[in-house]
Amino acid sequence: MADQFDVIVIGGGPAGYVAAIRCAQLGMKTACIDKWLNSQGKPALGGTCLNVGCIPSKALLESSERYAQVQHQFSDHGVTVSGVELDLATMMARKEKIVQELTQGIEQLFKAHKVTWFQGHGQLQAGKQVRLKEVGKKKARSLNAQHVILAPGSTPVTLEHVPLQGDIVVDSSGALEFREVPKRLGIIGAGVIGLELGSVWRRLGAETVTVLEAQDSFLPIADEQVAKEALRAFTSQGLDIRLDSRVTGCKVVENIVELQYQDGDGDHQVEFDKLIVAVGRRPNTTGLAADEATLLLDEWCFIHANERCETNLPGVYAIGDAVRGPMLAHKGSEEGVMVAELIAGHSAQVNYNTIPSVIYTLPEVAWVGETEQALKATGVAYNSGVFPFAASGRARATGETGGFIKMLADAKTDRILGVHMIGPHCSELISEAVIAMELGASAEDVALTIFAHPTLSESFHEAALAVQGRPIHIAPRRRKV
Ligand code: FAD
Ligand code: NAD
């Protein structure tokens, strides 16, 4: 029957599309319903990540980094360049082309795997039925499935007293679309988006970038030593990060944003040409399930799901940003693979302790596992080894010597509990730590491994040697807690 599937996935972001492809690979008749319309009003797969998230932001981070390098770093290498100009329209067109190619790539993968793509809104009904309202069609219809995977993703949180306004007060999607570099840029929220997009526009020439953060600590989810180093680095790049700052009002007068905020020193008003609101994301669960379906949501409207991503309804799973855990593309994708395997009757699990986090600024910030402050709070005895990139021959050769790698290992077993990095190419280096932790490696295992010279990876090796109290290229300093 045309409308009967083994699996229906609602949502075609990195959680949903990966789940759909894996289900199809495992021999299940699979459909994926997605309602995303791109800037041309055309249906597009890939969700937030490919359309307005991971991919376009990384394209702009890369382009803006090259622009900054050619202006400020090439001369250190004896390369003199004059007449450097920014062609923002070309930079934006490049970003849009990458997005288009990748989203169309998912479409091709669906075709190759025989996943049926329905373009429209899906709603879970009672008894694993799904109501489908297709784009451009007046009447909705019903689809049936043995299993339903909910992957509706998330949307930016808005602030009631800071309404979005055209291209002046924008969320993260709008901040990827500016057609000129704002002279005075304001950002509410010093989280991952605020830091990445603040870096993009500062590098492209924003004269001031002011980041207002409500909390009194900077990047509290990161290791404290890393967060301290990151704050120092971003401040020296010209990001004016104001902690403990609560926005109290905002209006746009003659295209200028007038923003009021409070901090420990009292009330302040600042003016910006553009303002980005980046204060977190909320799950897309409104209208996802009919009342009769009795899908259980938690108090913040995330879909209730256990570690196997099972909801309260038999045969209905939920994955990605709309369920507990970090809002990261790779977390959602791994949940998608796990659920497909479980439906196929295989054993599968996601190791939630080894999900890496990366902030793609310069320096890059990356970590996996426990932070030092968390180990202290829980009274776990550990050894710590730190290796600064300044002591790495490769970092010296490339001229990127800021930052360090820190490894934390259990004092009794030597098992690696966490790895924290700030510095060049940490988004790539962190995978070495993830693999080590996934395989249950000890610091000694890494210390005994041979790393090519000269590479940045040697710093990971040296951090492990430092845990053992025997780093080669710095004076030893081992701490037991
Ligand atoms: P989404 O990607 O949000 O996809 C959900 C899809 O479901 C959407 O297409 C939505 O339209 C559709 N949908 C929702 N409800 C329905 C319905 N009822 N019927 C039909 N369709 C529906 N993460 C990283 O890991 N690395 C990064 O570098 C990174 N950078 C980011 C940068 C920015 C600016 C932003 C905003 C996010 C970034 N993220 C990054 C986060 C990442 O985008 C999300 O974690 C990821 O997209 C979540 O995947 P998902 O599949 O759960 O949801
Ligand atoms: P976030 O949770 O990382 O940061 C939001 C920040 O805003 C927090 O520091 C919070 O304290 C602050 N805040 C909240 N309300 C505020 C207010 N009223 N005034 C001032 N500050 C306020 O959220 P985000 O930066 O919006 O990103 C959303 C999600 O997208 C994150 O969970 C992240 O995982 C994901 N993301 C990941 C990447 C990456 O992996 N590189 C990049 C971008 C986004």
Coordinates of C-alpha atoms in Angstrom, one line a residue, residues 15-450:
A15 CA 18.8 13.5 13.2
G16 CA 15.9 12.6 10.9
Y17 CA 17.6 12.2 7.5
V18 CA 20.3 10.0 9.0
A19 CA 17.7 7.9 10.8
A20 CA 15.8 7.6 7.5
I21 CA 18.8 6.5 5.5
R22 CA 19.9 4.0 8.0
C23 CA 16.3 2.5 8.2
A24 CA 16.3 2.2 4.5
Q25 CA 19.8 0.5 4.5
L26 CA 18.4 -2.0 7.0
G27 CA 15.7 -2.9 4.5
M28 CA 12.7 -1.0 5.9
K29 CA 10.2 0.9 3.7
T30 CA 10.9 4.4 4.9
A31 CA 9.3 7.9 4.5
C32 CA 10.6 11.2 5.8
I33 CA 8.3 14.2 6.1
D34 CA 9.9 17.6 6.3
K35 CA 8.4 21.0 6.0
W36 CA 11.5 23.2 5.6
L37 CA 11.3 25.8 2.8
N38 CA 14.6 27.5 1.8
S39 CA 15.1 31.2 1.1
Q40 CA 13.6 30.7 -2.4
G41 CA 10.5 29.1 -0.9
K42 CA 11.5 25.7 -2.1
P43 CA 11.4 22.5 0.0
A44 CA 14.9 21.6 1.2
L45 CA 16.2 18.7 3.3
G46 CA 18.9 19.1 6.0
G47 CA 17.0 21.0 8.6
T48 CA 18.6 23.8 10.7
C49 CA 22.1 22.3 10.4
L50 CA 22.4 22.4 6.6
N51 CA 20.2 25.4 5.8
V52 CA 20.8 28.0 8.6
G53 CA 23.2 26.3 11.1
C54 CA 26.4 24.3 11.1
I55 CA 27.2 24.6 7.4
P56 CA 26.5 28.2 6.5
S57 CA 28.1 29.4 9.7
K58 CA 31.2 27.4 9.1
A59 CA 31.4 28.7 5.5
L60 CA 31.4 32.2 6.8
L61 CA 33.8 31.4 9.6
E62 CA 36.2 30.0 7.1
S63 CA 35.9 33.0 4.6
S64 CA 36.1 35.6 7.4
E65 CA 39.2 33.8 8.8
R66 CA 40.9 34.0 5.5
Y67 CA 40.1 37.7 5.1
A68 CA 41.5 38.4 8.6
Q69 CA 44.6 36.3 7.9
V70 CA 45.5 38.0 4.7
Q71 CA 45.2 41.4 6.4
H72 CA 46.9 40.6 9.7
Q73 CA 49.0 37.4 9.5
F74 CA 50.5 37.1 6.0
S75 CA 53.0 39.8 6.6
D76 CA 54.5 37.7 9.5
H77 CA 55.3 35.1 6.9
G78 CA 57.0 37.7 4.7
V79 CA 54.0 37.8 2.3
T80 CA 53.0 41.3 1.5
V81 CA 49.6 41.9 0.1
S82 CA 48.0 45.2 -0.7
G83 CA 44.6 46.3 -1.9
V84 CA 42.7 43.6 0.1
E85 CA 39.0 44.2 -0.3
L86 CA 36.0 42.4 1.0
D87 CA 33.4 41.2 -1.5
L88 CA 30.6 40.3 0.8
A89 CA 28.2 39.4 -2.0
T90 CA 30.6 36.8 -3.3
M91 CA 31.2 35.5 0.2
M92 CA 27.5 35.1 0.7
A93 CA 26.9 33.5 -2.7
R94 CA 29.7 31.0 -1.9
K95 CA 27.9 30.1 1.4
E96 CA 24.6 29.8 -0.4
K97 CA 26.0 27.5 -3.1
I98 CA 27.5 25.2 -0.4
V99 CA 24.2 25.0 1.3
Q100 CA 22.3 24.3 -1.9
E101 CA 24.8 21.6 -3.0
L102 CA 24.6 19.8 0.4
T103 CA 20.9 20.0 0.8
Q104 CA 20.5 18.6 -2.8
G105 CA 23.0 16.0 -1.8
I106 CA 20.6 14.7 0.9
E107 CA 17.9 14.6 -1.8
Q108 CA 20.1 12.4 -3.9
L109 CA 20.9 10.1 -1.0
F110 CA 17.2 9.7 -0.3
K111 CA 16.7 8.7 -4.0
A112 CA 19.6 6.3 -3.9
H113 CA 18.3 4.6 -0.7
K114 CA 14.6 4.7 -1.9
V115 CA 13.5 6.9 1.0
T116 CA 10.2 8.6 0.2
W117 CA 10.4 12.4 0.8
F118 CA 7.1 14.1 1.6
Q119 CA 7.4 17.9 1.6
G120 CA 5.0 19.2 4.2
H121 CA 3.9 19.1 7.8
G122 CA 3.6 15.8 9.7
Q123 CA 1.6 15.3 12.8
L124 CA 1.5 12.1 15.0
Q125 CA -2.0 10.8 15.5
A126 CA -3.1 8.0 17.8
G127 CA -2.1 4.5 16.8
K128 CA 1.1 5.4 14.9
Q129 CA -0.9 7.1 12.2
V130 CA 0.7 10.3 10.8
R131 CA -1.4 13.2 9.3
L132 CA 0.4 14.6 6.3
K133 CA -0.3 18.1 5.0
E134 CA 1.8 18.5 1.8
V135 CA 3.1 21.9 0.6
G136 CA 0.8 23.3 -2.0
K137 CA -2.0 20.7 -1.3
K138 CA -5.3 21.7 0.3
K139 CA -6.3 18.4 1.8
A140 CA -4.3 16.5 4.4
R141 CA -4.0 12.7 4.3
S142 CA -3.1 9.8 6.6
L143 CA 0.0 7.6 6.5
N144 CA 0.4 4.5 8.5
A145 CA 3.6 3.1 10.0
Q146 CA 4.9 0.3 12.2
H147 CA 7.3 2.8 13.8
V148 CA 7.5 6.5 13.9
I149 CA 10.6 8.5 14.6
L150 CA 10.1 12.1 15.7
A151 CA 13.0 14.5 14.8
P152 CA 11.4 17.9 14.6
G153 CA 14.5 19.8 15.8
S154 CA 14.5 23.3 17.3
T155 CA 14.0 27.0 16.7
P156 CA 15.7 30.1 18.2
V157 CA 14.4 31.3 21.5
T158 CA 13.0 34.8 21.3
L159 CA 12.9 37.5 24.0
E160 CA 9.5 39.1 24.6
H161 CA 11.1 42.6 25.2
V162 CA 13.4 42.3 22.2
P163 CA 11.1 41.5 19.2
L164 CA 12.9 40.6 15.9
Q165 CA 12.7 43.4 13.4
G166 CA 13.5 42.9 9.7
D167 CA 17.2 42.7 9.1
I168 CA 18.0 44.9 12.1
V169 CA 17.1 42.8 15.1
V170 CA 17.7 39.2 14.0
D171 CA 18.1 35.7 15.2
S172 CA 21.0 33.4 14.1
S173 CA 19.4 32.8 10.7
G174 CA 19.2 36.6 10.0
A175 CA 22.8 37.0 11.2
L176 CA 24.0 34.7 8.4
E177 CA 22.3 37.0 5.8
F178 CA 23.5 40.5 6.6
R179 CA 24.2 42.3 3.2
E180 CA 26.7 44.7 4.7
V181 CA 29.0 44.6 7.6
P182 CA 27.4 46.3 10.6
K183 CA 29.6 49.0 12.1
R184 CA 28.2 48.5 15.7
L185 CA 27.0 45.0 16.3
G186 CA 25.2 43.9 19.4
I187 CA 24.7 40.3 20.4
I188 CA 22.5 39.1 23.3
G189 CA 24.0 35.8 24.6
A190 CA 27.7 34.8 24.9
G191 CA 26.9 31.2 24.0
V192 CA 28.2 29.2 21.0
I193 CA 26.2 31.1 18.4
G194 CA 27.0 34.5 19.9
L195 CA 30.8 33.7 19.8
E196 CA 30.9 32.2 16.4
L197 CA 28.8 34.8 14.6
G198 CA 30.4 37.6 16.6
S199 CA 33.8 36.4 15.4
V200 CA 32.6 36.3 11.8
W201 CA 31.4 40.0 11.7
R202 CA 34.3 41.3 13.8
R203 CA 36.7 39.7 11.3
L204 CA 34.8 41.2 8.4
G205 CA 35.2 44.6 9.9
A206 CA 32.6 45.4 12.5
E207 CA 34.1 48.3 14.5
T208 CA 32.5 47.2 17.7
V209 CA 31.0 43.8 18.7
T210 CA 29.3 44.0 22.1
V211 CA 28.1 40.7 23.6
L212 CA 25.7 41.0 26.5
E213 CA 25.5 37.8 28.7
A214 CA 23.0 37.4 31.5
Q215 CA 25.2 34.9 33.5
D216 CA 28.1 36.2 35.6
S217 CA 30.4 33.4 34.4
F218 CA 31.7 32.9 30.8
L219 CA 31.1 29.6 29.0
P220 CA 30.2 27.7 32.2
I221 CA 29.7 24.4 30.3
A222 CA 33.4 24.4 29.3
D223 CA 36.3 23.6 31.5
E224 CA 37.1 26.7 33.7
Q225 CA 40.7 26.9 32.6
V226 CA 39.7 26.7 28.9
A227 CA 36.9 29.3 29.4
K228 CA 39.3 31.7 31.0
E229 CA 41.8 31.4 28.1
A230 CA 38.9 31.7 25.6
L231 CA 37.6 34.9 27.3
R232 CA 41.1 36.4 27.1
A233 CA 41.5 35.5 23.5
F234 CA 38.1 36.7 22.3
T235 CA 38.5 40.0 24.3
S236 CA 41.9 40.6 22.7
Q237 CA 40.2 40.1 19.2
G238 CA 37.8 42.9 20.1
L239 CA 34.7 41.1 21.3
D240 CA 33.5 43.3 24.2
I241 CA 31.9 40.6 26.4
R242 CA 29.8 42.0 29.2
L243 CA 28.9 39.4 31.8
D244 CA 26.0 39.7 34.3
S245 CA 24.2 42.0 31.9
R246 CA 20.4 41.7 31.7
V247 CA 18.6 43.3 28.8
T248 CA 15.6 45.3 30.0
G249 CA 14.3 47.0 26.8
C250 CA 14.9 47.4 23.1
K251 CA 13.5 49.7 20.4
V252 CA 14.5 50.5 16.9
V253 CA 14.5 54.2 16.0
E254 CA 15.4 55.3 12.5
N255 CA 17.2 52.0 11.9
I256 CA 19.3 52.3 15.0
V257 CA 18.8 49.8 17.9
E258 CA 18.5 51.4 21.3
L259 CA 19.0 48.7 23.9
Q260 CA 18.8 49.1 27.7
Y261 CA 20.4 46.7 30.1
Q262 CA 21.3 46.4 33.7
D263 CA 24.5 45.1 35.4
G264 CA 26.1 45.4 38.8
D265 CA 26.8 49.1 38.1
G266 CA 23.2 50.0 37.3
D267 CA 21.3 50.8 34.1
H268 CA 22.9 51.4 30.7
Q269 CA 21.8 52.2 27.2
V270 CA 23.8 51.2 24.1
E271 CA 23.2 51.8 20.4
F272 CA 23.8 49.3 17.6
D273 CA 23.3 49.1 13.9
K274 CA 22.4 45.4 14.1
L275 CA 21.4 43.2 17.0
I276 CA 21.6 39.4 17.1
V277 CA 19.5 37.5 19.7
A278 CA 21.3 34.3 20.4
V279 CA 19.9 33.1 23.8
G280 CA 19.4 29.4 23.1
R281 CA 16.9 27.2 21.2
R282 CA 13.6 25.5 22.0
P283 CA 12.2 22.2 20.7
N284 CA 9.7 22.3 17.8
T285 CA 7.0 20.3 19.5
T286 CA 4.0 22.6 19.0
G287 CA 1.5 20.8 16.7
L288 CA 3.9 17.8 16.4
A289 CA 1.4 15.4 17.9
A290 CA -2.4 15.5 18.2
D291 CA -3.8 15.5 21.7
E292 CA -5.3 12.0 21.2
A293 CA -1.8 10.7 20.5
T294 CA -0.9 11.4 24.2
L295 CA 2.8 12.0 23.5
L296 CA 4.5 13.0 26.7
L297 CA 6.5 16.2 26.8
D298 CA 8.6 17.5 29.7
E299 CA 8.1 20.8 31.4
W300 CA 10.3 22.6 28.8
C301 CA 8.3 21.0 25.9
F302 CA 11.1 18.5 25.0
I303 CA 9.8 15.1 24.0
H304 CA 10.2 12.7 26.9
A305 CA 12.6 10.0 25.8
N306 CA 14.8 7.5 27.6
E307 CA 18.5 6.6 26.7
R308 CA 17.2 4.4 23.8
C309 CA 15.2 7.4 22.5
E310 CA 11.9 5.5 23.3
T311 CA 9.0 7.9 24.0
N312 CA 6.0 7.0 26.3
L313 CA 4.3 5.5 23.2
P314 CA 5.3 2.0 22.0
G315 CA 6.9 2.1 18.6
V316 CA 7.4 5.9 18.7
Y317 CA 10.9 7.2 19.1
A318 CA 12.3 10.8 19.4
I319 CA 15.8 12.0 18.5
G320 CA 17.9 15.2 18.0
D321 CA 17.4 18.7 19.4
A322 CA 13.8 18.0 20.5
V323 CA 15.0 15.5 23.2
R324 CA 17.3 15.9 26.2
G325 CA 21.0 16.3 25.8
P326 CA 23.2 18.7 23.9
M327 CA 21.7 20.4 20.8
L328 CA 24.3 19.1 18.4
A329 CA 24.0 17.7 14.9
H330 CA 26.3 14.7 15.6
K331 CA 24.4 13.8 18.7
G332 CA 21.1 13.7 16.8
S333 CA 22.6 11.7 13.9
E334 CA 24.0 9.1 16.3
E335 CA 20.6 8.8 18.0
G336 CA 19.1 8.4 14.5
V337 CA 21.4 5.5 13.7
M338 CA 20.8 3.9 17.1
V339 CA 17.0 4.0 16.7
A340 CA 17.1 2.5 13.2
E341 CA 19.3 -0.4 14.5
L342 CA 16.9 -0.9 17.5
I343 CA 13.9 -1.0 15.2
A344 CA 15.7 -3.6 13.0
G345 CA 16.1 -5.7 16.1
H346 CA 19.8 -5.1 16.6
S347 CA 21.4 -4.0 19.8
A348 CA 22.6 -0.4 19.7
Q349 CA 23.4 2.4 22.0
V350 CA 24.7 6.0 22.1
N351 CA 27.6 6.7 24.5
Y352 CA 26.4 10.1 25.8
N353 CA 29.7 10.4 27.8
T354 CA 31.8 10.8 24.6
I355 CA 29.9 13.4 22.6
P356 CA 32.4 16.1 21.6
S357 CA 31.6 19.8 21.7
V358 CA 33.3 22.3 19.5
I359 CA 33.2 26.1 19.2
Y360 CA 34.6 27.0 15.7
T361 CA 36.1 30.3 16.7
L362 CA 39.8 31.2 16.4
P363 CA 41.3 29.7 18.6
E364 CA 38.9 26.8 18.4
V365 CA 37.5 25.4 21.6
A366 CA 36.8 21.7 22.0
W367 CA 36.1 19.2 24.7
V368 CA 34.8 15.7 25.5
G369 CA 34.0 14.1 28.9
E370 CA 34.2 15.6 32.4
T371 CA 35.4 19.1 33.2
E372 CA 37.9 19.6 36.0
Q373 CA 35.3 21.5 38.0
A374 CA 32.8 18.6 37.7
L375 CA 35.4 16.1 38.9
K376 CA 36.1 18.3 41.9
A377 CA 32.4 18.7 42.7
T378 CA 31.9 15.0 42.6
G379 CA 35.0 14.2 44.6
V380 CA 36.6 12.0 41.9
A381 CA 40.4 11.8 42.3
Y382 CA 42.2 12.6 39.0
N383 CA 45.5 13.5 37.5
S384 CA 45.8 16.4 35.1
G385 CA 48.3 16.9 32.3
V386 CA 48.5 20.2 30.3
F387 CA 50.5 20.9 27.2
P388 CA 50.7 24.4 25.7
F389 CA 50.7 24.8 21.9
A390 CA 53.5 27.3 22.4
A391 CA 55.8 24.4 23.0
S392 CA 54.7 22.6 19.8
G393 CA 57.1 22.8 16.9
R394 CA 54.2 22.6 14.4
A395 CA 52.2 25.3 16.1
R396 CA 55.4 27.5 16.0
A397 CA 55.8 26.8 12.3
T398 CA 52.3 27.8 11.5
G399 CA 52.3 30.7 13.9
E400 CA 49.3 29.6 15.9
T401 CA 50.8 29.1 19.4
G402 CA 47.9 30.2 21.7
G403 CA 46.1 27.7 23.9
F404 CA 46.7 24.2 25.2
I405 CA 45.4 20.7 25.5
K406 CA 44.5 19.3 29.0
M407 CA 43.9 15.7 29.7
L408 CA 42.1 14.5 32.9
A409 CA 42.6 10.9 34.0
D410 CA 41.3 8.8 36.9
A411 CA 43.9 8.8 39.7
K412 CA 43.3 5.1 40.4
T413 CA 42.8 3.5 37.0
D414 CA 44.4 6.1 34.7
R415 CA 41.3 5.9 32.4
I416 CA 40.8 9.2 30.5
L417 CA 37.8 11.1 32.0
G418 CA 38.0 14.3 29.9
V419 CA 40.0 16.2 27.4
H420 CA 39.8 20.0 26.9
M421 CA 41.5 22.0 24.2
I422 CA 41.8 25.6 23.0
G423 CA 44.0 26.3 20.1
P424 CA 44.6 25.6 16.4
H425 CA 42.5 22.8 14.7
C426 CA 41.0 21.6 17.9
S427 CA 37.8 20.7 16.1
E428 CA 39.9 18.0 14.4
L429 CA 42.2 17.1 17.3
I430 CA 39.3 16.4 19.6
S431 CA 38.4 13.3 17.6
E432 CA 41.6 11.7 18.8
A433 CA 40.4 12.2 22.4
V434 CA 36.9 10.9 21.5
I435 CA 38.3 7.7 20.0
A436 CA 40.6 7.2 23.0
M437 CA 37.7 7.6 25.4
E438 CA 35.4 5.5 23.3
L439 CA 37.9 2.7 23.4
G440 CA 38.3 3.1 27.2
A441 CA 42.0 4.2 26.8
S442 CA 44.2 5.2 29.8
A443 CA 46.5 8.2 29.6
E444 CA 49.3 5.7 29.5
D445 CA 47.8 4.1 26.3
V446 CA 48.0 7.5 24.6
A447 CA 51.5 8.1 26.1
L448 CA 52.7 4.9 24.5
T449 CA 51.3 5.7 21.1
I450 CA 53.5 7.1 18.3

